[in-house]
mmCIF file of N, CA and C in Angstrom:
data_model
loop_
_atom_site.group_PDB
_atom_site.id
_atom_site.type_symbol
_atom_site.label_atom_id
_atom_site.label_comp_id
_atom_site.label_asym_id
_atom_site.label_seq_id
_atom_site.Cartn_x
_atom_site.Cartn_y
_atom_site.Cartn_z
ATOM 1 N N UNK A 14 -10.832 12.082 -13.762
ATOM 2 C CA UNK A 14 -10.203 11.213 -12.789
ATOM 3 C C UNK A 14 -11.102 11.128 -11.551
ATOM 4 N N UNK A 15 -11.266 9.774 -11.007
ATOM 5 C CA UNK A 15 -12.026 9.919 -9.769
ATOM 6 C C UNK A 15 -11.279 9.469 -8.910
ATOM 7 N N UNK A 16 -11.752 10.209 -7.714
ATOM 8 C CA UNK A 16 -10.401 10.148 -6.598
ATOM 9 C C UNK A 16 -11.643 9.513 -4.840
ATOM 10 N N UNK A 17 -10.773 8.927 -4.141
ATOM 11 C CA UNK A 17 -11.484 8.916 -2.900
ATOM 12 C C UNK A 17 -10.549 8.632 -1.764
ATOM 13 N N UNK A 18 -10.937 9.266 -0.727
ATOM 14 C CA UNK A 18 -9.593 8.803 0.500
ATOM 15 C C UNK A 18 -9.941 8.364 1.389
ATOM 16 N N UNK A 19 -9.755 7.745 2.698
ATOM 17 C CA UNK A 19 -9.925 7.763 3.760
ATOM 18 C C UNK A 19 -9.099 7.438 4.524
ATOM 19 N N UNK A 20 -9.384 7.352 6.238
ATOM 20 C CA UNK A 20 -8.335 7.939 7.030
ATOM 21 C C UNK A 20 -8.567 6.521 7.907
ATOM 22 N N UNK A 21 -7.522 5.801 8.441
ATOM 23 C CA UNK A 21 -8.406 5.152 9.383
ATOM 24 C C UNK A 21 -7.076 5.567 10.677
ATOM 25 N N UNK A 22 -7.410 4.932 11.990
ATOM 26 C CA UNK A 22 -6.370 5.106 13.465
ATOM 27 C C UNK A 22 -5.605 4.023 13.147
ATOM 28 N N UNK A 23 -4.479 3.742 13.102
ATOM 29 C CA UNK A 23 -3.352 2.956 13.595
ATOM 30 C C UNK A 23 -3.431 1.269 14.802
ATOM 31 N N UNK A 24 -4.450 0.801 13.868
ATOM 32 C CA UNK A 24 -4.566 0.106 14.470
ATOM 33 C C UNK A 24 -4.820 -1.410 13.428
ATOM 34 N N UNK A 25 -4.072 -2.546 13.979
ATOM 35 C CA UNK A 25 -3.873 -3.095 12.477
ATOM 36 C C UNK A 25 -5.398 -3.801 12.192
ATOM 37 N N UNK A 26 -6.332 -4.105 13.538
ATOM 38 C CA UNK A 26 -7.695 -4.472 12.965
ATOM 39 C C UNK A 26 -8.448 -3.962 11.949
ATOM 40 N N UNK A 27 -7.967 -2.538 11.729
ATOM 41 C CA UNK A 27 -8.296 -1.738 10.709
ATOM 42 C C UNK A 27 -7.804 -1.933 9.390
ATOM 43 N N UNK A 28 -7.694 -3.239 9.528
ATOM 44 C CA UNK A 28 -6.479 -3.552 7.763
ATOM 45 C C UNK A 28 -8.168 -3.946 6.568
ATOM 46 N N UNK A 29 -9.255 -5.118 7.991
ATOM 47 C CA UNK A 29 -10.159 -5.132 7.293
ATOM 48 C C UNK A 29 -11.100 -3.799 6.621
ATOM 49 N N UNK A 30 -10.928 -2.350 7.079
ATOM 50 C CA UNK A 30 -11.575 -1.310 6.631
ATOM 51 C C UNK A 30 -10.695 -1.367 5.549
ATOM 52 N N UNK A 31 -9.832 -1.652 5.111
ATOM 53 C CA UNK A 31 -8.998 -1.380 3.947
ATOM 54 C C UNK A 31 -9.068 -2.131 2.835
ATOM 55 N N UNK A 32 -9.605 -3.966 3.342
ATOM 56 C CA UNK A 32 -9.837 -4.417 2.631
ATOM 57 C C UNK A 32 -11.406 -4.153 2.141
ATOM 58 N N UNK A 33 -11.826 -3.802 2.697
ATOM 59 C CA UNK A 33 -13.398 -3.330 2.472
ATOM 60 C C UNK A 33 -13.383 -2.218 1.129
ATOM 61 N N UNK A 34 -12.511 -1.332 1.375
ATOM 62 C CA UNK A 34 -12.275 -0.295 0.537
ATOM 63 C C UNK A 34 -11.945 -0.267 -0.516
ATOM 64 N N UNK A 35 -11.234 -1.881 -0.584
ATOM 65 C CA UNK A 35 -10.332 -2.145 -2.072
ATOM 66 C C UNK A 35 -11.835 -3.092 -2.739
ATOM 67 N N UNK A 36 -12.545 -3.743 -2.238
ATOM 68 C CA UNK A 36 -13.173 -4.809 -2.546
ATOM 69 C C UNK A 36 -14.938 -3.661 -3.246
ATOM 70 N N UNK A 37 -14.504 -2.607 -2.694
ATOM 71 C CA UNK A 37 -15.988 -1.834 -2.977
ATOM 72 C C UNK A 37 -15.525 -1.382 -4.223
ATOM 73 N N UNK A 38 -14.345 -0.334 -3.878
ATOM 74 C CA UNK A 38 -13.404 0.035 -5.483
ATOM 75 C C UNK A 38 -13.642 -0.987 -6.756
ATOM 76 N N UNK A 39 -13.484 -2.040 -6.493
ATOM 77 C CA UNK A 39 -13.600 -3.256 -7.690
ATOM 78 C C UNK A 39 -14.450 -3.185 -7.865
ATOM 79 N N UNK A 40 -15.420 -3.488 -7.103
ATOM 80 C CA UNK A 40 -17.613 -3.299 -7.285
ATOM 81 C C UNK A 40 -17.646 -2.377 -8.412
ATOM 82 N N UNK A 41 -17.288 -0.919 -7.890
ATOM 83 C CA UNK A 41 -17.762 0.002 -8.208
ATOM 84 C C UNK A 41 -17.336 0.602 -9.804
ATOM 85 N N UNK A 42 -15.764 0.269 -9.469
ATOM 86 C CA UNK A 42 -14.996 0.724 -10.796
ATOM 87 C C UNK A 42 -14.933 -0.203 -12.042
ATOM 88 N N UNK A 43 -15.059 -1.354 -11.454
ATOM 89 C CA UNK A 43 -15.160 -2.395 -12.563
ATOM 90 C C UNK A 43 -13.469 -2.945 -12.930
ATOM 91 N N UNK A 44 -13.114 -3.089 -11.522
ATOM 92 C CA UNK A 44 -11.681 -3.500 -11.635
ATOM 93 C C UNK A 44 -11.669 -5.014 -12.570
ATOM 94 N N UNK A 45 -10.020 -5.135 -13.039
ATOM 95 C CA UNK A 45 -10.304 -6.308 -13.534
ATOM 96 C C UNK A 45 -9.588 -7.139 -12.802
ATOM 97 N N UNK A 46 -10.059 -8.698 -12.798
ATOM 98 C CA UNK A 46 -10.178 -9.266 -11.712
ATOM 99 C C UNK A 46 -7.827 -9.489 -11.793
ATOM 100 N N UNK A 47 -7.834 -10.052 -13.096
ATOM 101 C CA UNK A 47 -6.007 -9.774 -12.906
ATOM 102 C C UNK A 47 -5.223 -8.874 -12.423
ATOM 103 N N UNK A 48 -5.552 -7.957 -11.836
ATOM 104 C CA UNK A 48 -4.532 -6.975 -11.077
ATOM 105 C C UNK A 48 -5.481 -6.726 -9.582
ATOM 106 N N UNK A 49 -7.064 -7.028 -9.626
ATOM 107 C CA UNK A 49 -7.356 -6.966 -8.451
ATOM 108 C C UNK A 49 -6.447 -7.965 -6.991
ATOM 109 N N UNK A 50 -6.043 -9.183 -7.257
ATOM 110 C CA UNK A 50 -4.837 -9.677 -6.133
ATOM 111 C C UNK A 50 -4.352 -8.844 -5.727
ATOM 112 N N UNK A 51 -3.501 -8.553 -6.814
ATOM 113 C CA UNK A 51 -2.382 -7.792 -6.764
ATOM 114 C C UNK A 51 -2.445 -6.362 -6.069
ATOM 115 N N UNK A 52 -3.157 -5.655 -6.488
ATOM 116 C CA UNK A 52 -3.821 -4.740 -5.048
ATOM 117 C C UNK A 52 -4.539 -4.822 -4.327
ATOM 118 N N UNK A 53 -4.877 -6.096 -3.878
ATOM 119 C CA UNK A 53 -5.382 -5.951 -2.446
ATOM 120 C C UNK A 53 -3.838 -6.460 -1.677
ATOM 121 N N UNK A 54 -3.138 -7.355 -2.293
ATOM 122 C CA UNK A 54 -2.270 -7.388 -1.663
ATOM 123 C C UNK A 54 -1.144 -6.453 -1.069
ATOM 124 N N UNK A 55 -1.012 -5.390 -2.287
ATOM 125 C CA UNK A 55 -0.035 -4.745 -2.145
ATOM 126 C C UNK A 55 -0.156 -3.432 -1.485
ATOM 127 N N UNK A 56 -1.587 -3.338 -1.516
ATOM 128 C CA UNK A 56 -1.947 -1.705 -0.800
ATOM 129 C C UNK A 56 -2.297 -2.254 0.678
ATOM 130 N N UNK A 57 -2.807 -3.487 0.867
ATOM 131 C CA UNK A 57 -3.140 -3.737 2.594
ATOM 132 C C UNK A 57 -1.508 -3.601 2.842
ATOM 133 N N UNK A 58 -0.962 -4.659 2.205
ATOM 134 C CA UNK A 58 0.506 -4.636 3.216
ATOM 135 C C UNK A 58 1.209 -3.212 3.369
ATOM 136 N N UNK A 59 1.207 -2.499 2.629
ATOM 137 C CA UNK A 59 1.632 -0.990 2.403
ATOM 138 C C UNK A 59 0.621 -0.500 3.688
ATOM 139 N N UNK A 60 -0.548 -0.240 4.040
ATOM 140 C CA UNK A 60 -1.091 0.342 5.212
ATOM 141 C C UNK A 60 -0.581 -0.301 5.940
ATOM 142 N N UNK A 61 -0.492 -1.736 6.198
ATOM 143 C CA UNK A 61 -0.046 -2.583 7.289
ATOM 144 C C UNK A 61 1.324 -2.162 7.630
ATOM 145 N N UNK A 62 2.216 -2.065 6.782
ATOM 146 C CA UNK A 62 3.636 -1.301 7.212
ATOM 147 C C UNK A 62 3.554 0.131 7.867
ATOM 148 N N UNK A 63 2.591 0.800 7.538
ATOM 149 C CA UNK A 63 2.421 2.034 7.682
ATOM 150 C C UNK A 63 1.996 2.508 9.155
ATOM 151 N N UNK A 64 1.072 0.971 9.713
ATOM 152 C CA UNK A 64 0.433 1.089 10.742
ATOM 153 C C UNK A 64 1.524 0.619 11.588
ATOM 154 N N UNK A 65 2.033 -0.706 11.744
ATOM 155 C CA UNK A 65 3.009 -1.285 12.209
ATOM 156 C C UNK A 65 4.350 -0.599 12.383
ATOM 157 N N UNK A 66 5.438 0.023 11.177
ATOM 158 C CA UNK A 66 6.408 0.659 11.197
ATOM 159 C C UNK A 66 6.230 1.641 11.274
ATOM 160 N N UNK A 67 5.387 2.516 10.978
ATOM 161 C CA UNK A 67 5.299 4.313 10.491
ATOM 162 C C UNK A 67 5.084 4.759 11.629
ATOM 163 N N UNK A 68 3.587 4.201 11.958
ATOM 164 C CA UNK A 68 3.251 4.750 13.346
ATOM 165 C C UNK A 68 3.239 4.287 14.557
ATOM 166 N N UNK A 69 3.937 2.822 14.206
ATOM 167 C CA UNK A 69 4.268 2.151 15.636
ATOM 168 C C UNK A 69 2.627 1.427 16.420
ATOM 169 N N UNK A 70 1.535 1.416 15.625
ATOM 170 C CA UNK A 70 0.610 0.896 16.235
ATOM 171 C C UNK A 70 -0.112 2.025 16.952
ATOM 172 N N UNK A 71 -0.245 3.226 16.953
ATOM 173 C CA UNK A 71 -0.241 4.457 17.753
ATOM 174 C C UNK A 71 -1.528 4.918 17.056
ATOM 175 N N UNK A 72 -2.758 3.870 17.915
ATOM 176 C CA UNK A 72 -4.089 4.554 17.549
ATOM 177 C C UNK A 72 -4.443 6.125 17.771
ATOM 178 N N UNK A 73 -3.589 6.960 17.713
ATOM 179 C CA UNK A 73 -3.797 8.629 18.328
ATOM 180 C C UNK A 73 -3.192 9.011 16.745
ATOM 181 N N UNK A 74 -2.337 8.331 15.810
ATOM 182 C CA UNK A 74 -1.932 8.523 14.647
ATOM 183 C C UNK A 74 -2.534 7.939 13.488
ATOM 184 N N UNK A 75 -2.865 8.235 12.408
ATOM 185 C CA UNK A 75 -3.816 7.801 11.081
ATOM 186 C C UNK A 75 -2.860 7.375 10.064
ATOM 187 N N UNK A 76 -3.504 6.246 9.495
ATOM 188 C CA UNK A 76 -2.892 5.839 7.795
ATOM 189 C C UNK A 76 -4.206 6.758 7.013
ATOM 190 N N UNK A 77 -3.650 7.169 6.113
ATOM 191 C CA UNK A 77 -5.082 7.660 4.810
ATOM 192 C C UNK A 77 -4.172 6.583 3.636
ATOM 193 N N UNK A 78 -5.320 6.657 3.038
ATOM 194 C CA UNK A 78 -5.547 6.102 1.465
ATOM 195 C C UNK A 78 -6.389 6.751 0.628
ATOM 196 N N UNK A 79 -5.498 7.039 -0.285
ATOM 197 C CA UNK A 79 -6.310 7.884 -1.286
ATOM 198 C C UNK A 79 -5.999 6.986 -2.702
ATOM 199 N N UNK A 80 -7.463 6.816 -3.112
ATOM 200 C CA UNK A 80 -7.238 6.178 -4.555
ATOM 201 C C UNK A 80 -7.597 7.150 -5.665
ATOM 202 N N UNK A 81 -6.793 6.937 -6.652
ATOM 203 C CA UNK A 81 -7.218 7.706 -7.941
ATOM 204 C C UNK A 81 -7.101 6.566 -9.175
ATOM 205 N N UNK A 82 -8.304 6.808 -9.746
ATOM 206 C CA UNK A 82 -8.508 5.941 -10.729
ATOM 207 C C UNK A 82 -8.517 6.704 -12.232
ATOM 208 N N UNK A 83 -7.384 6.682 -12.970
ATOM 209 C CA UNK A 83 -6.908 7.130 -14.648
ATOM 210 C C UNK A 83 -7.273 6.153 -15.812
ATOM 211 N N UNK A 84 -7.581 6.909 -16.435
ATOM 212 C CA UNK A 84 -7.851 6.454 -17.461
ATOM 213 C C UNK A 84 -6.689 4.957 -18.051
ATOM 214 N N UNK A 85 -5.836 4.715 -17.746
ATOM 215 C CA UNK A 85 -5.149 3.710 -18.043
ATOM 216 C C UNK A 85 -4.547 2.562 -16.637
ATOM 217 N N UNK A 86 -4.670 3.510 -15.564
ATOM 218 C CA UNK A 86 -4.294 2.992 -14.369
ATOM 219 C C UNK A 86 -4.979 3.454 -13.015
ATOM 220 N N UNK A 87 -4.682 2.644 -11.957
ATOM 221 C CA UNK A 87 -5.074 3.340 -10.977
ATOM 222 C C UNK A 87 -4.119 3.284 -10.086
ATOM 223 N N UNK A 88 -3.923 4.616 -9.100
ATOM 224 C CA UNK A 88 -2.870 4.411 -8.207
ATOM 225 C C UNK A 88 -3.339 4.594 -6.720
ATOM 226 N N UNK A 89 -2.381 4.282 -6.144
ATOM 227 C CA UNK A 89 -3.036 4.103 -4.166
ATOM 228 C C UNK A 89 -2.086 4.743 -3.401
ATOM 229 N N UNK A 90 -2.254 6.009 -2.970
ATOM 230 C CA UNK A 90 -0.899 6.768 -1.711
ATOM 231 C C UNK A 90 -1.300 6.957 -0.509
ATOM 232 N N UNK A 91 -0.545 5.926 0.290
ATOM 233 C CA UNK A 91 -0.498 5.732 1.740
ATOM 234 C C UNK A 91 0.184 6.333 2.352
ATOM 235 N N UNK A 92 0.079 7.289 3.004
ATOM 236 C CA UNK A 92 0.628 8.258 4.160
ATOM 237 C C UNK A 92 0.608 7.790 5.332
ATOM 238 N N UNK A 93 1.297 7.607 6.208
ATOM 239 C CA UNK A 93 2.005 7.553 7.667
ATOM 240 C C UNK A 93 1.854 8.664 8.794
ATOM 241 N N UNK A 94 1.793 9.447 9.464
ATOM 242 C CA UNK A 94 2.927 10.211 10.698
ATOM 243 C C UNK A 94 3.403 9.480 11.444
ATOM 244 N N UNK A 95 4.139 8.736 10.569
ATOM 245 C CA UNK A 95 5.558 8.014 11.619
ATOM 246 C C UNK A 95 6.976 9.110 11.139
ATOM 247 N N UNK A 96 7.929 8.384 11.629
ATOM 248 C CA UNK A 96 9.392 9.644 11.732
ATOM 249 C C UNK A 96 9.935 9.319 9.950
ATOM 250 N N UNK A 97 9.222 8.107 9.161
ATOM 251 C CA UNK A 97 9.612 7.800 8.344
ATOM 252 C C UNK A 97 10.628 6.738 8.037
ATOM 253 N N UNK A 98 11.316 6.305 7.082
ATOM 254 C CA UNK A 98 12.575 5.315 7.188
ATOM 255 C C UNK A 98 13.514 5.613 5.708
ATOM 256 N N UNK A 99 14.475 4.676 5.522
ATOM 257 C CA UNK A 99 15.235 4.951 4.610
ATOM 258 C C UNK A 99 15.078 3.369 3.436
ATOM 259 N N UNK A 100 14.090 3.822 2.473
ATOM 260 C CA UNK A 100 13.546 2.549 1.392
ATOM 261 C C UNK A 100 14.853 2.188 0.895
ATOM 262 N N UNK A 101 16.054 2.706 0.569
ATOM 263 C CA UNK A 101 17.295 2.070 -0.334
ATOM 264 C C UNK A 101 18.079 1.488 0.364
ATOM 265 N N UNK A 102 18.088 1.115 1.785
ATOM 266 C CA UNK A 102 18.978 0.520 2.817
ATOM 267 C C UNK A 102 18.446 -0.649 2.840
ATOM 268 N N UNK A 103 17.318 -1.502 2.609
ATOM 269 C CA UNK A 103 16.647 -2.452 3.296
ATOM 270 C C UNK A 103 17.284 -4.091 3.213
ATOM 271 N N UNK A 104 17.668 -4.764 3.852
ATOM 272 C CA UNK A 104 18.149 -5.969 3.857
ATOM 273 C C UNK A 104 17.021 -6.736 2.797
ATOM 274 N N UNK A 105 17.398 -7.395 2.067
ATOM 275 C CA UNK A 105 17.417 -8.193 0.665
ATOM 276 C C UNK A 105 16.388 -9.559 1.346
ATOM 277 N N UNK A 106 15.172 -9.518 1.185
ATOM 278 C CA UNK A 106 14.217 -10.683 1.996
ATOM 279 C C UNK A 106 14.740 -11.638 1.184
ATOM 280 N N UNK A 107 15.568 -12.021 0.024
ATOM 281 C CA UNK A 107 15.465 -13.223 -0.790
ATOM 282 C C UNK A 107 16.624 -14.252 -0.296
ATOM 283 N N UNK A 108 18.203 -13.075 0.047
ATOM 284 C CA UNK A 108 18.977 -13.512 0.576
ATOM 285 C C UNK A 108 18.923 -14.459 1.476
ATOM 286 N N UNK A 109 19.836 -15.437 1.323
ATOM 287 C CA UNK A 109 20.066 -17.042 2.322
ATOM 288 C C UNK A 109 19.887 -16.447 3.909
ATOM 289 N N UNK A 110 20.507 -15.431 4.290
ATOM 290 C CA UNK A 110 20.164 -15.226 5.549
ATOM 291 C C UNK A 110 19.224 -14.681 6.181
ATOM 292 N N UNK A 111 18.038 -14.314 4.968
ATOM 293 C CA UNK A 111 17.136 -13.634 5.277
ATOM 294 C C UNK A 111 15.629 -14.160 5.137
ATOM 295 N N UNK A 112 15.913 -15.821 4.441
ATOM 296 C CA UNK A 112 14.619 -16.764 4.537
ATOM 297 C C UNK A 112 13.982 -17.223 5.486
ATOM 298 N N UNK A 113 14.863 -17.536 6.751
ATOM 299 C CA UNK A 113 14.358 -17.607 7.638
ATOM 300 C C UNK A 113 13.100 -16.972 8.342
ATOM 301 N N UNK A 114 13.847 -15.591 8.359
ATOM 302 C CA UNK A 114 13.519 -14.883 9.147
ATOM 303 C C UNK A 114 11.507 -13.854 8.606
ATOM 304 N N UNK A 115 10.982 -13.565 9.919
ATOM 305 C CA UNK A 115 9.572 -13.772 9.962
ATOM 306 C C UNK A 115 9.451 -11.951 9.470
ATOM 307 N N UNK A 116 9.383 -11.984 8.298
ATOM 308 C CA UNK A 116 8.639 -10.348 7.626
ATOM 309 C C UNK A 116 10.040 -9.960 7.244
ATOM 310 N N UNK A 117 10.014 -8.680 6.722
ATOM 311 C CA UNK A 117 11.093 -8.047 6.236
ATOM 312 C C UNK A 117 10.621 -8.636 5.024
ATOM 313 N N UNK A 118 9.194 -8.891 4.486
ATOM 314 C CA UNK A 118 8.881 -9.128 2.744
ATOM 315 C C UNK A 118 7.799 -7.747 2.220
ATOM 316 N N UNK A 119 7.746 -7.275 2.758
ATOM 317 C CA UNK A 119 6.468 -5.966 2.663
ATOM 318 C C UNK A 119 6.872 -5.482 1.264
ATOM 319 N N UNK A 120 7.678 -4.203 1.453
ATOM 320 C CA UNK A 120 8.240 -4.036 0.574
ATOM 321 C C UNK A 120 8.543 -4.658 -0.826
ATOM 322 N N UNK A 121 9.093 -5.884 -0.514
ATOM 323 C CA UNK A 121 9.514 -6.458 -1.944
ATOM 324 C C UNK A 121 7.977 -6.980 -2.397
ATOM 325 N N UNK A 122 7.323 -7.520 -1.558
ATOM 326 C CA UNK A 122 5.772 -7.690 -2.454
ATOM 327 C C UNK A 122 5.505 -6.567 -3.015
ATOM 328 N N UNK A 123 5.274 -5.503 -2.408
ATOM 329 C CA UNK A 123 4.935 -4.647 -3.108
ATOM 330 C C UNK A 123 5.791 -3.553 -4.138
ATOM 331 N N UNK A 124 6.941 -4.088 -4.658
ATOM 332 C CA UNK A 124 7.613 -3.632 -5.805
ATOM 333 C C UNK A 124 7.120 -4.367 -6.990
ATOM 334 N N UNK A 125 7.198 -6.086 -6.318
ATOM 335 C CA UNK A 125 6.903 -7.286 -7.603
ATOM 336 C C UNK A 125 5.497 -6.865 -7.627
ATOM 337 N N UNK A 126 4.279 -6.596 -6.885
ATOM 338 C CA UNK A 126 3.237 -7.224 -7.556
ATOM 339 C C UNK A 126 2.337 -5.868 -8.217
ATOM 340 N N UNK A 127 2.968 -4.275 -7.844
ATOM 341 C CA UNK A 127 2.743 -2.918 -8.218
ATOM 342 C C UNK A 127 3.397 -2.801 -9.933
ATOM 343 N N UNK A 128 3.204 -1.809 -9.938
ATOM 344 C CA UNK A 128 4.131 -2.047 -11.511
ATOM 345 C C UNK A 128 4.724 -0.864 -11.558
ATOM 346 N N UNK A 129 4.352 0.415 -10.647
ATOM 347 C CA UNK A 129 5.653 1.249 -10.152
ATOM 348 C C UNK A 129 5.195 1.597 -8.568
ATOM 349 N N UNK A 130 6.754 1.456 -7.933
ATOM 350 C CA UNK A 130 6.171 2.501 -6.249
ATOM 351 C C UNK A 130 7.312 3.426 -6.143
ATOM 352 N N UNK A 131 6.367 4.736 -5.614
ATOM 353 C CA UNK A 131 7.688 5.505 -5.213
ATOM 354 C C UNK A 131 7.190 6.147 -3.622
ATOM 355 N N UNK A 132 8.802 6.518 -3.313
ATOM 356 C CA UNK A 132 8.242 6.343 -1.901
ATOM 357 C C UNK A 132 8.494 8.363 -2.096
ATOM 358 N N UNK A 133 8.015 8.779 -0.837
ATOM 359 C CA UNK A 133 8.238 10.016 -0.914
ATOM 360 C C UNK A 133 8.251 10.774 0.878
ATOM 361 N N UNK A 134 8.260 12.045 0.678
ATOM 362 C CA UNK A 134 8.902 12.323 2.440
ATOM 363 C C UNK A 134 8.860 11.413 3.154
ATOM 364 N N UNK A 135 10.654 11.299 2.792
ATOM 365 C CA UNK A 135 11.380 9.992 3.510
ATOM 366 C C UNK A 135 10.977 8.954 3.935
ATOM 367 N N UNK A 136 9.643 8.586 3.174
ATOM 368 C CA UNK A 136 9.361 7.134 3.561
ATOM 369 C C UNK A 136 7.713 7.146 3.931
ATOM 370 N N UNK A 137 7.517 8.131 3.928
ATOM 371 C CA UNK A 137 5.872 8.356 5.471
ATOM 372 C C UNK A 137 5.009 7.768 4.075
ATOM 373 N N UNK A 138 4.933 8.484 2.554
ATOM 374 C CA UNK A 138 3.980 8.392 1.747
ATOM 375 C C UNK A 138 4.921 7.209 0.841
ATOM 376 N N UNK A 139 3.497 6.509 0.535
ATOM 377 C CA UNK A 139 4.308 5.358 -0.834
ATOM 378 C C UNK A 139 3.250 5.482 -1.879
ATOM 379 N N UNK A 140 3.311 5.654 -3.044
ATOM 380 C CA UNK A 140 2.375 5.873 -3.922
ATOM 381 C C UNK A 140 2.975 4.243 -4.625
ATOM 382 N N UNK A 141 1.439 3.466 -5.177
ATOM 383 C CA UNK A 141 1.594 2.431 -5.719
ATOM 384 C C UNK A 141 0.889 2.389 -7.228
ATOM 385 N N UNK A 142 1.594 1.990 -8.077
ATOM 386 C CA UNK A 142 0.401 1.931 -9.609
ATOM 387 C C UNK A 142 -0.013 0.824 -9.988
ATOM 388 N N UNK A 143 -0.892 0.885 -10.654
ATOM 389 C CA UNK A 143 -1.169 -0.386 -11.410
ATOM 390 C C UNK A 143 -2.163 -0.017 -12.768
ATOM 391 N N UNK A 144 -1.149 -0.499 -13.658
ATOM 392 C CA UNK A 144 -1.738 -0.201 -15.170
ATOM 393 C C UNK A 144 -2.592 -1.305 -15.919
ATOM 394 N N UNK A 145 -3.673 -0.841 -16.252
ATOM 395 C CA UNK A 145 -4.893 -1.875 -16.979
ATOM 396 C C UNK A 145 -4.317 -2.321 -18.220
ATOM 397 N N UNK A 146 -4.468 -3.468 -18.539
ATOM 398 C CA UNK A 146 -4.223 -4.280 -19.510
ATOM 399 C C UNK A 146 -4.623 -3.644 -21.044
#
């Protein structure tokens, strides 16, 4: 298994170090290009929540990303030091009263376009998978 992490400050300009990270991963690993979208989408917005909700924007606090790449899949766990939140409460982005309204989709992208997430101490870490064809 090959594994790699890094740490960046809480700051959302730092979403491009992330996309940098996902786009080298593909270089390197030989991602395939059908699930590559799908994680860049789903692991930026996952730091982006992380940076935004977890830690409140609080460049003195870090997102890490650690990728591990398996023999059938690869997965991505984003850690926080924010206070955390509660993933099974979340208002329903699809709902009529909730089209409007600007975000509150993080999450559900990243259930649909992952193929499992689980969240873990109370919210801070989200581990995302994605299984090769």
């Amino acid at each position: 298994m090959e594994s790699i992490t890094i740490q960046i400050p809480s700051m959302v300009e730092n979403i491009r170090i992330i996309e940098s990270f996902i786009d080298n991963a593909k270089e390197i690993y030989k991602l395939d290009d059908d699930i590559y979208g799908n994680i860049l989408i789903a692991v930026t917005e996952t730091v982006n929540n992380a940076i935004k909700h977890g830690n409140n924007e609080d460049p003195t606090k870090n997102v890490s990303l650690q990728m591990h790449l398996e023999e059938n899949s690869v997965r991505f766990i984003v850690e926080d030091q924010g206070p955390g939140f509660d993933h099974n409460h979340l208002p329903d982005p699809t709902a009529p009263d909730s089209l409007e309204k600007i975000g509150g989709r993080g999450i559900f992208l990243m259930r649909h376009l992952s193929d499992e997430v689980h969240f873990r101490n109370e919210g801070r870490e989200v581990e995302l998978i994605f299984y090769f064809n």
